[in-house]
Coordinates of C-alpha atoms in Angstrom, one line a residue:
M1 CA 23.5 -12.8 -55.7
A2 CA 26.8 -13.0 -53.0
D3 CA 28.7 -16.2 -52.7
T4 CA 28.2 -17.3 -49.1
S5 CA 30.0 -20.7 -49.8
G6 CA 33.3 -19.5 -47.9
A7 CA 31.4 -18.1 -45.0
N8 CA 29.4 -21.2 -44.9
A9 CA 32.4 -23.5 -44.7
E10 CA 34.6 -21.5 -42.3
N11 CA 31.3 -20.8 -40.2
P12 CA 28.3 -23.4 -40.5
V13 CA 25.1 -22.5 -39.5
S14 CA 23.8 -24.4 -37.0
T15 CA 20.7 -26.7 -37.8
N16 CA 20.1 -27.6 -34.2
P17 CA 18.3 -24.6 -32.7
V18 CA 18.7 -23.4 -29.0
S19 CA 16.2 -25.1 -27.0
I20 CA 14.8 -22.4 -24.6
H21 CA 13.4 -24.2 -21.2
P22 CA 11.2 -22.8 -18.7
V23 CA 12.0 -20.8 -16.1
S24 CA 11.7 -22.8 -13.0
I25 CA 10.5 -20.9 -9.5
V26 CA 11.2 -23.4 -6.5
G27 CA 9.9 -22.3 -2.9
L28 CA 12.2 -23.4 -0.1
H29 CA 10.9 -24.0 3.8
G30 CA 13.7 -24.5 5.9
G31 CA 16.2 -25.4 3.0
H32 CA 13.4 -28.2 1.8
C33 CA 11.5 -27.8 -1.2
F34 CA 8.2 -29.7 -1.6
G35 CA 7.4 -32.5 -4.0
A36 CA 8.7 -34.4 -6.7
Q37 CA 8.8 -31.6 -9.6
A38 CA 10.5 -29.1 -7.3
R39 CA 13.3 -31.6 -6.7
E40 CA 13.6 -32.3 -10.6
A41 CA 13.9 -28.5 -10.9
L42 CA 16.8 -27.7 -8.8
R43 CA 18.7 -31.1 -10.1
S44 CA 18.1 -30.5 -13.6
A45 CA 19.1 -26.4 -13.4
D46 CA 22.2 -25.1 -14.9
V47 CA 21.7 -22.1 -12.8
L48 CA 20.4 -21.7 -9.4
V49 CA 19.6 -18.4 -8.8
G50 CA 18.6 -16.9 -4.9
A51 CA 19.4 -15.0 -1.6
K52 CA 22.8 -16.3 0.1
R53 CA 20.5 -17.7 2.8
L54 CA 18.3 -19.4 0.6
H55 CA 21.5 -21.3 -1.3
D56 CA 23.1 -21.6 2.2
A57 CA 19.9 -23.9 3.9
L58 CA 19.5 -25.7 0.4
D59 CA 23.4 -27.0 0.4
E60 CA 22.4 -28.5 4.3
T61 CA 19.3 -29.7 3.3
M62 CA 20.5 -31.6 0.2
A63 CA 24.4 -32.0 1.1
D64 CA 23.7 -35.7 -0.1
E65 CA 22.7 -34.6 -3.6
A66 CA 25.3 -33.6 -6.1
L67 CA 23.3 -30.1 -7.7
P68 CA 25.2 -29.9 -10.4
A69 CA 23.7 -26.0 -11.2
E70 CA 25.8 -22.9 -11.2
R71 CA 25.2 -20.7 -7.9
V72 CA 24.1 -16.6 -8.5
Q73 CA 23.3 -14.8 -5.7
L74 CA 21.0 -11.9 -5.7
F75 CA 22.3 -8.9 -6.8
G76 CA 21.3 -5.1 -7.0
P77 CA 17.5 -4.4 -8.5
L78 CA 15.4 -7.2 -9.1
D79 CA 15.0 -5.9 -12.8
E80 CA 19.1 -6.8 -13.2
V81 CA 18.5 -10.3 -11.7
I82 CA 15.6 -10.8 -14.4
D83 CA 17.7 -9.8 -17.0
L84 CA 20.0 -12.0 -16.3
I85 CA 17.8 -14.9 -16.1
E86 CA 16.5 -14.3 -19.5
E87 CA 20.0 -13.8 -21.2
R88 CA 20.9 -17.3 -19.7
R89 CA 18.1 -18.6 -20.4
D90 CA 18.3 -17.3 -24.1
R91 CA 21.4 -19.5 -24.2
G92 CA 19.4 -22.8 -23.7
E93 CA 20.4 -23.3 -20.0
R94 CA 17.9 -24.4 -17.3
V95 CA 17.0 -21.3 -14.9
T96 CA 16.0 -22.3 -11.5
M97 CA 14.9 -19.3 -8.6
L98 CA 14.8 -20.3 -5.2
A99 CA 12.3 -18.3 -3.1
S100 CA 11.0 -18.4 0.6
G101 CA 7.7 -20.2 0.8
D102 CA 5.0 -19.6 -1.8
P103 CA 6.5 -17.1 -4.3
G104 CA 3.0 -16.1 -5.8
F105 CA 2.3 -15.2 -2.3
F106 CA 4.1 -11.6 -2.0
G107 CA 6.9 -13.0 -4.0
I108 CA 9.0 -13.4 -7.0
E109 CA 6.2 -15.0 -9.1
R110 CA 4.7 -11.7 -10.2
L111 CA 7.6 -10.2 -11.9
L112 CA 8.7 -13.5 -13.2
V113 CA 5.3 -14.4 -15.2
G114 CA 5.4 -10.5 -16.1
R115 CA 8.8 -10.8 -18.1
F116 CA 8.1 -14.6 -19.4
G117 CA 4.3 -15.3 -19.3
A118 CA 3.5 -19.0 -19.4
A119 CA 7.0 -20.0 -19.6
V120 CA 7.1 -20.2 -15.8
E121 CA 6.8 -23.3 -13.7
V122 CA 6.3 -22.8 -10.0
H123 CA 7.0 -25.2 -7.5
P124 CA 5.7 -23.8 -4.1
A125 CA 6.5 -24.4 -0.4
P126 CA 4.1 -23.4 2.2
S127 CA 3.6 -19.6 2.6
S128 CA 5.1 -18.0 5.4
I129 CA 1.5 -16.9 6.3
A130 CA 0.1 -20.3 6.5
L131 CA 3.0 -21.0 8.8
A132 CA 2.6 -18.2 11.1
F133 CA -1.1 -18.7 11.9
A134 CA 0.1 -22.1 12.4
R135 CA 2.5 -21.3 15.0
A136 CA 0.1 -19.1 16.4
K137 CA -2.6 -22.1 16.5
T138 CA -5.0 -19.9 14.7
H139 CA -7.1 -20.8 11.7
W140 CA -7.0 -18.2 8.8
D141 CA -9.9 -18.8 6.3
D142 CA -11.6 -15.5 7.6
A143 CA -8.0 -13.4 8.4
A144 CA -6.4 -10.4 6.0
V145 CA -2.8 -10.3 5.2
V146 CA -1.2 -7.2 4.6
S147 CA 2.3 -6.1 3.6
A148 CA 4.3 -3.4 5.3
H149 CA 6.9 -4.4 2.8
G150 CA 7.9 -2.4 0.3
R151 CA 5.2 0.3 1.0
S152 CA 5.2 3.0 4.1
L153 CA 3.6 2.3 7.1
D154 CA 1.2 4.8 6.6
R155 CA -0.4 3.2 3.5
A156 CA -0.5 0.0 5.2
L157 CA -1.9 1.2 8.7
P158 CA -5.4 1.3 7.5
H159 CA -5.9 -2.1 6.2
I160 CA -4.4 -3.4 9.8
L161 CA -6.8 -1.5 11.9
A162 CA -9.4 -2.7 9.6
A163 CA -9.2 -6.6 10.1
P164 CA -9.7 -8.1 13.4
K165 CA -7.5 -10.9 12.3
V166 CA -4.6 -10.1 10.1
A167 CA -1.0 -11.3 9.0
V168 CA 1.3 -8.4 8.6
L169 CA 4.9 -8.4 6.7
V170 CA 7.4 -6.4 8.1
S171 CA 10.8 -5.4 6.8
K172 CA 14.2 -3.8 8.2
S173 CA 12.4 -0.1 7.4
T174 CA 9.3 -1.5 9.3
P175 CA 10.3 -3.7 11.7
P176 CA 7.3 -5.8 14.1
E177 CA 8.4 -3.1 16.9
A178 CA 7.0 -0.2 14.6
I179 CA 3.9 -2.0 13.8
G180 CA 3.0 -2.2 17.4
Q181 CA 3.9 1.4 18.3
A182 CA 1.8 2.8 15.1
L183 CA -1.3 0.5 16.3
L184 CA -0.9 1.5 20.0
E185 CA -0.7 5.5 19.0
A186 CA -3.7 4.8 16.3
G187 CA -5.6 3.3 19.3
S188 CA -6.1 -0.4 17.7
T189 CA -8.7 -2.8 19.2
H190 CA -6.1 -5.7 18.7
Q191 CA -5.1 -7.9 21.7
R192 CA -2.8 -10.5 20.5
A193 CA 0.3 -10.1 18.9
V194 CA 2.5 -13.2 17.8
V195 CA 6.0 -12.6 16.0
C196 CA 7.3 -15.3 14.0
S197 CA 10.6 -14.9 12.7
H198 CA 12.9 -17.2 10.8
L199 CA 9.8 -19.6 10.1
G200 CA 11.1 -23.0 9.2
E201 CA 14.6 -22.1 10.3
P202 CA 16.8 -23.8 12.9
N203 CA 17.1 -20.3 14.4
E204 CA 12.8 -20.0 14.5
T205 CA 11.6 -18.3 17.4
V206 CA 7.9 -17.0 18.2
V207 CA 6.8 -14.5 20.9
D208 CA 3.1 -14.7 21.6
T209 CA 2.6 -11.1 23.2
N210 CA 0.4 -7.9 23.2
L211 CA 0.5 -4.6 21.5
E212 CA 2.4 -3.7 24.5
G213 CA 5.1 -5.9 24.3
L214 CA 5.4 -5.8 20.4
A215 CA 6.1 -2.1 20.9
A216 CA 8.5 -2.4 23.3
G217 CA 10.4 -5.3 22.1
T218 CA 13.1 -5.7 19.5
F219 CA 12.4 -8.2 17.0
D220 CA 14.1 -9.8 14.0
P221 CA 12.7 -8.1 10.7
L222 CA 12.7 -11.3 9.0
S223 CA 9.1 -12.1 11.0
V224 CA 5.4 -12.2 10.4
V225 CA 3.3 -10.5 12.9
V226 CA -0.3 -12.3 13.7
L227 CA -2.7 -9.9 15.2
T228 CA -6.2 -10.7 16.4
S229 CA -9.2 -8.9 18.4
E230 CA -12.1 -9.7 19.7
S231 CA -13.7 -6.4 18.7
Q232 CA -14.9 -4.6 16.1
P233 CA -12.2 -2.9 13.8
L234 CA -12.0 0.8 13.6
A235 CA -12.5 1.0 10.0
V236 CA -16.2 -1.1 10.0
N237 CA -17.6 2.2 12.3
A238 CA -15.5 4.5 10.5
I239 CA -17.8 4.4 7.2
V240 CA -21.1 4.9 9.5
E241 CA -19.5 7.6 10.6
W242 CA -18.9 9.3 7.1
G243 CA -20.0 12.8 7.4
R244 CA -19.5 13.2 11.0
P245 CA -20.9 16.4 12.8
V246 CA -18.3 19.5 13.3
S247 CA -18.2 18.5 17.2
A248 CA -16.4 15.4 15.9
Y249 CA -13.0 17.2 15.1
R250 CA -11.3 20.0 17.3
H251 CA -11.3 23.0 15.0
R252 CA -10.6 26.8 14.8
A253 CA -13.5 28.8 15.1
S254 CA -15.7 27.0 12.6
M255 CA -12.8 26.4 9.9
I256 CA -14.2 23.2 9.1
T257 CA -16.0 22.1 6.2
K258 CA -19.6 21.6 7.2
P259 CA -20.9 18.2 7.1
E260 CA -22.9 18.2 4.4
V261 CA -20.2 19.8 1.9
R262 CA -17.7 17.6 2.9
A263 CA -20.2 14.5 1.7
A264 CA -21.0 16.1 -1.4
A265 CA -17.4 17.0 -2.0
L266 CA -16.0 13.4 -1.3
S267 CA -18.5 11.8 -3.2
K268 CA -17.1 13.8 -6.7
L269 CA -13.5 12.8 -5.5
D270 CA -14.0 8.9 -6.7
L271 CA -12.0 7.9 -4.2
F272 CA -10.0 4.5 -4.9
G273 CA -7.6 2.6 -2.6
A274 CA -4.4 3.2 -4.5
A275 CA -4.6 6.7 -5.3
T276 CA -2.4 9.6 -3.7
M277 CA -4.7 12.3 -2.5
W278 CA -3.6 16.0 -1.5
D279 CA -6.2 17.9 0.9
V280 CA -4.9 21.5 0.4
G281 CA -5.9 24.0 3.3
A282 CA -7.1 21.1 5.5
A283 CA -7.6 23.2 8.8
S284 CA -9.2 20.5 10.9
G285 CA -8.3 17.7 8.2
S286 CA -12.2 16.7 8.3
I287 CA -11.7 15.9 4.4
A288 CA -8.5 14.5 4.5
I289 CA -9.4 12.3 7.5
E290 CA -12.8 10.9 6.0
A291 CA -11.4 10.2 2.9
A292 CA -8.7 7.8 4.8
R293 CA -11.8 6.4 6.2
L294 CA -13.9 5.7 3.3
S295 CA -10.9 4.5 0.9
P296 CA -8.0 2.5 3.1
G297 CA -4.9 2.6 1.2
C298 CA -5.5 6.0 -0.2
R299 CA -2.3 8.0 0.6
V300 CA -3.7 11.2 1.9
F301 CA -1.3 14.0 2.4
A302 CA -3.3 17.0 4.3
I303 CA -1.5 20.4 3.7
E304 CA -2.0 23.6 6.2
Q305 CA 0.0 26.4 6.8
N306 CA -1.3 27.3 10.4
A307 CA 0.8 25.7 12.7
E308 CA -1.9 25.2 15.6
D309 CA -4.2 24.0 12.9
C310 CA -1.7 21.4 12.3
E311 CA -1.3 20.4 16.0
R312 CA -5.4 19.9 16.0
L313 CA -5.3 17.9 12.7
R314 CA -2.8 15.7 13.9
A315 CA -4.9 15.1 17.1
N316 CA -8.2 14.6 15.3
A317 CA -6.2 12.1 12.7
T318 CA -4.7 10.0 15.6
R319 CA -6.8 6.8 14.1
V320 CA -6.0 7.4 10.4
A321 CA -3.2 7.5 7.9
V322 CA -3.1 10.8 7.1
S323 CA 0.4 12.4 6.4
V324 CA 0.5 16.2 7.9
V325 CA 2.6 18.6 5.8
E326 CA 3.1 22.0 7.3
G327 CA 3.4 24.5 4.8
T328 CA 1.8 27.3 2.5
A329 CA 0.3 26.1 -0.9
P330 CA 1.5 26.1 -3.6
A331 CA 5.4 25.8 -2.4
A332 CA 4.2 22.7 -0.1
F333 CA 3.5 20.9 -3.2
A334 CA 6.9 20.4 -4.5
D335 CA 8.4 17.7 -2.5
L336 CA 5.1 15.7 -2.5
P337 CA 4.2 12.7 -5.1
D338 CA 1.9 13.3 -7.8
P339 CA -1.9 13.3 -6.5
D340 CA -5.0 11.2 -8.4
R341 CA -7.2 13.4 -6.3
V342 CA -7.1 16.8 -5.2
F343 CA -9.5 18.6 -2.9
I344 CA -9.4 22.4 -2.2
G345 CA -10.5 23.8 0.9
G346 CA -8.8 27.0 0.9
G347 CA -5.7 29.0 -1.1
G348 CA -7.6 30.5 -4.1
I349 CA -7.3 30.4 -7.6
E350 CA -3.2 30.4 -7.8
V351 CA -3.4 27.3 -5.7
F352 CA -6.1 25.6 -7.8
E353 CA -4.1 26.2 -10.8
A354 CA -1.1 24.8 -9.5
A355 CA -2.6 21.8 -7.6
L356 CA -4.0 20.9 -11.2
A357 CA -0.8 21.2 -13.0
R358 CA 0.1 18.5 -10.8
L359 CA -2.8 16.2 -10.9
A360 CA -2.3 12.9 -12.6
P361 CA -3.6 12.0 -16.0
S362 CA -7.4 11.7 -15.4
G363 CA -7.3 12.6 -11.7
V364 CA -10.2 14.6 -10.2
I365 CA -9.8 17.9 -8.8
V366 CA -12.5 19.6 -6.5
A367 CA -12.3 22.8 -4.5
T368 CA -14.9 24.8 -2.3
F369 CA -15.2 28.5 -3.0
A370 CA -17.1 31.4 -0.7
T371 CA -17.3 33.7 -3.9
I372 CA -18.6 33.3 -7.2
T373 CA -15.9 35.1 -8.9
S374 CA -13.0 32.6 -7.6
A375 CA -15.6 29.5 -8.4
S376 CA -15.9 30.7 -12.1
A377 CA -12.5 31.2 -12.4
A378 CA -11.8 27.5 -11.7
H379 CA -15.0 26.3 -13.6
T380 CA -13.3 28.2 -16.4
T381 CA -9.6 26.5 -15.7
L382 CA -11.2 23.0 -16.0
G383 CA -12.6 23.7 -19.4
A384 CA -15.0 20.8 -20.8
S385 CA -14.9 18.7 -17.6
A386 CA -15.9 21.6 -15.3
Q387 CA -19.0 21.3 -13.2
M388 CA -20.1 23.4 -10.3
V389 CA -23.1 23.8 -7.8
Q390 CA -24.1 25.9 -5.3
I391 CA -24.4 24.1 -2.0
N392 CA -27.3 26.1 0.7
V393 CA -27.8 24.4 4.1
N394 CA -30.4 25.9 6.2
R395 CA -30.1 24.1 9.3
A396 CA -33.0 24.0 12.2
V397 CA -32.1 25.2 15.8
P398 CA -34.6 25.8 18.3
I399 CA -36.4 28.8 19.4
G400 CA -38.5 30.1 22.5
A401 CA -39.3 28.1 25.7
D402 CA -41.5 25.5 23.9
N403 CA -39.2 24.1 21.8
Q404 CA -40.0 25.5 18.2
L405 CA -38.1 25.1 15.5
R406 CA -36.4 27.8 13.1
F407 CA -33.9 27.6 10.2
E408 CA -30.8 29.4 10.4
A409 CA -28.8 29.8 6.9
D410 CA -25.4 28.3 6.9
N411 CA -22.7 30.5 4.4
P412 CA -23.6 29.2 1.0
V413 CA -20.9 27.4 -0.8
F414 CA -19.6 27.2 -4.3
L415 CA -18.5 23.5 -5.2
V416 CA -16.3 23.0 -8.5
W417 CA -14.9 19.8 -9.6
G418 CA -13.6 18.3 -13.0
S419 CA -10.9 15.9 -14.3
A420 CA -7.2 16.7 -15.4
N421 CA -8.1 15.9 -19.0
G422 CA -10.6 18.7 -19.3

């Protein structure tokens, strides 16, 4: 047995293990915290972590109190900040994170609870959303909240359009005026726009305007935009119009997926809100547009090589969030995010195989083919998950002067679908 007496004499082992304290998050509104527990979390902290503006606001509102904590301003990626919090907490220090408003509402609470679990204590202030609706003098128990902070405007826009009353969180990359411009282009029915900037701070401003004023203005990105409408939101009608007639779209020489085939294809795609979808060989964009309408929040890319079709597609998609990619597949796939869902309306088996290779695990691919040869090749490529049907549509058309009817057959279509896992 090794003799450890010398080591113990020189380096005695502590009999008092380090006490690990919960991480506190204190929400501030205009530099003020709310409640005795929040104030105690600030007073007892060894380390205060937060944005410079929050430190400055706290110094003004608590100038009469000697806060004992070391100050750490936010730096770099949030993961690195959380690593620092964990390191200091593991030393036995009390760490308090400063946040704006309610940290559980699009805030830092999600990340800290993800790292530390139940060892997080939250002391919220009123959220910026509650304050914005208060400034707009509008109740908000029936309102939606959409964040354009940290996500593309294309993904946020369908949710904004769908809500007759909505608060939008903006950012430097998507300021309030960008929201206004996008809504005007999409034909939004919102009549009133209230831009609330620097809520609770000495330089707070509230601008009550309309969409035109919102689009034409220049606003601080540290804002919440409240939008209200007295009309029916676009997205409610959009789902009723699923499988819309060919006449609803601009198209080139009937280069459009027919309504009955479109309805079947969309049902097989099994769309969900957070998905990324490709519509390959989009032509008029009818599949991409109806996918975006059916599943707001789905990130839809319509890929088409014909420049004139791309222009028609953009005109068809003015009221939905569809990104038009002009290029030839499969080369056009190179800069796109991997898809969860793919629809292929043209391009042949080479394009089908290239799209399948990029499909996310458990993703779904659906394709239409005019010939059994191509359809069979796609079916074979999919393996065990493959399914295929032939869709024959006979459409009633008038004949003769006495309004008799006959049936006119569309060209048959082979619909093939399956999953990435085979």
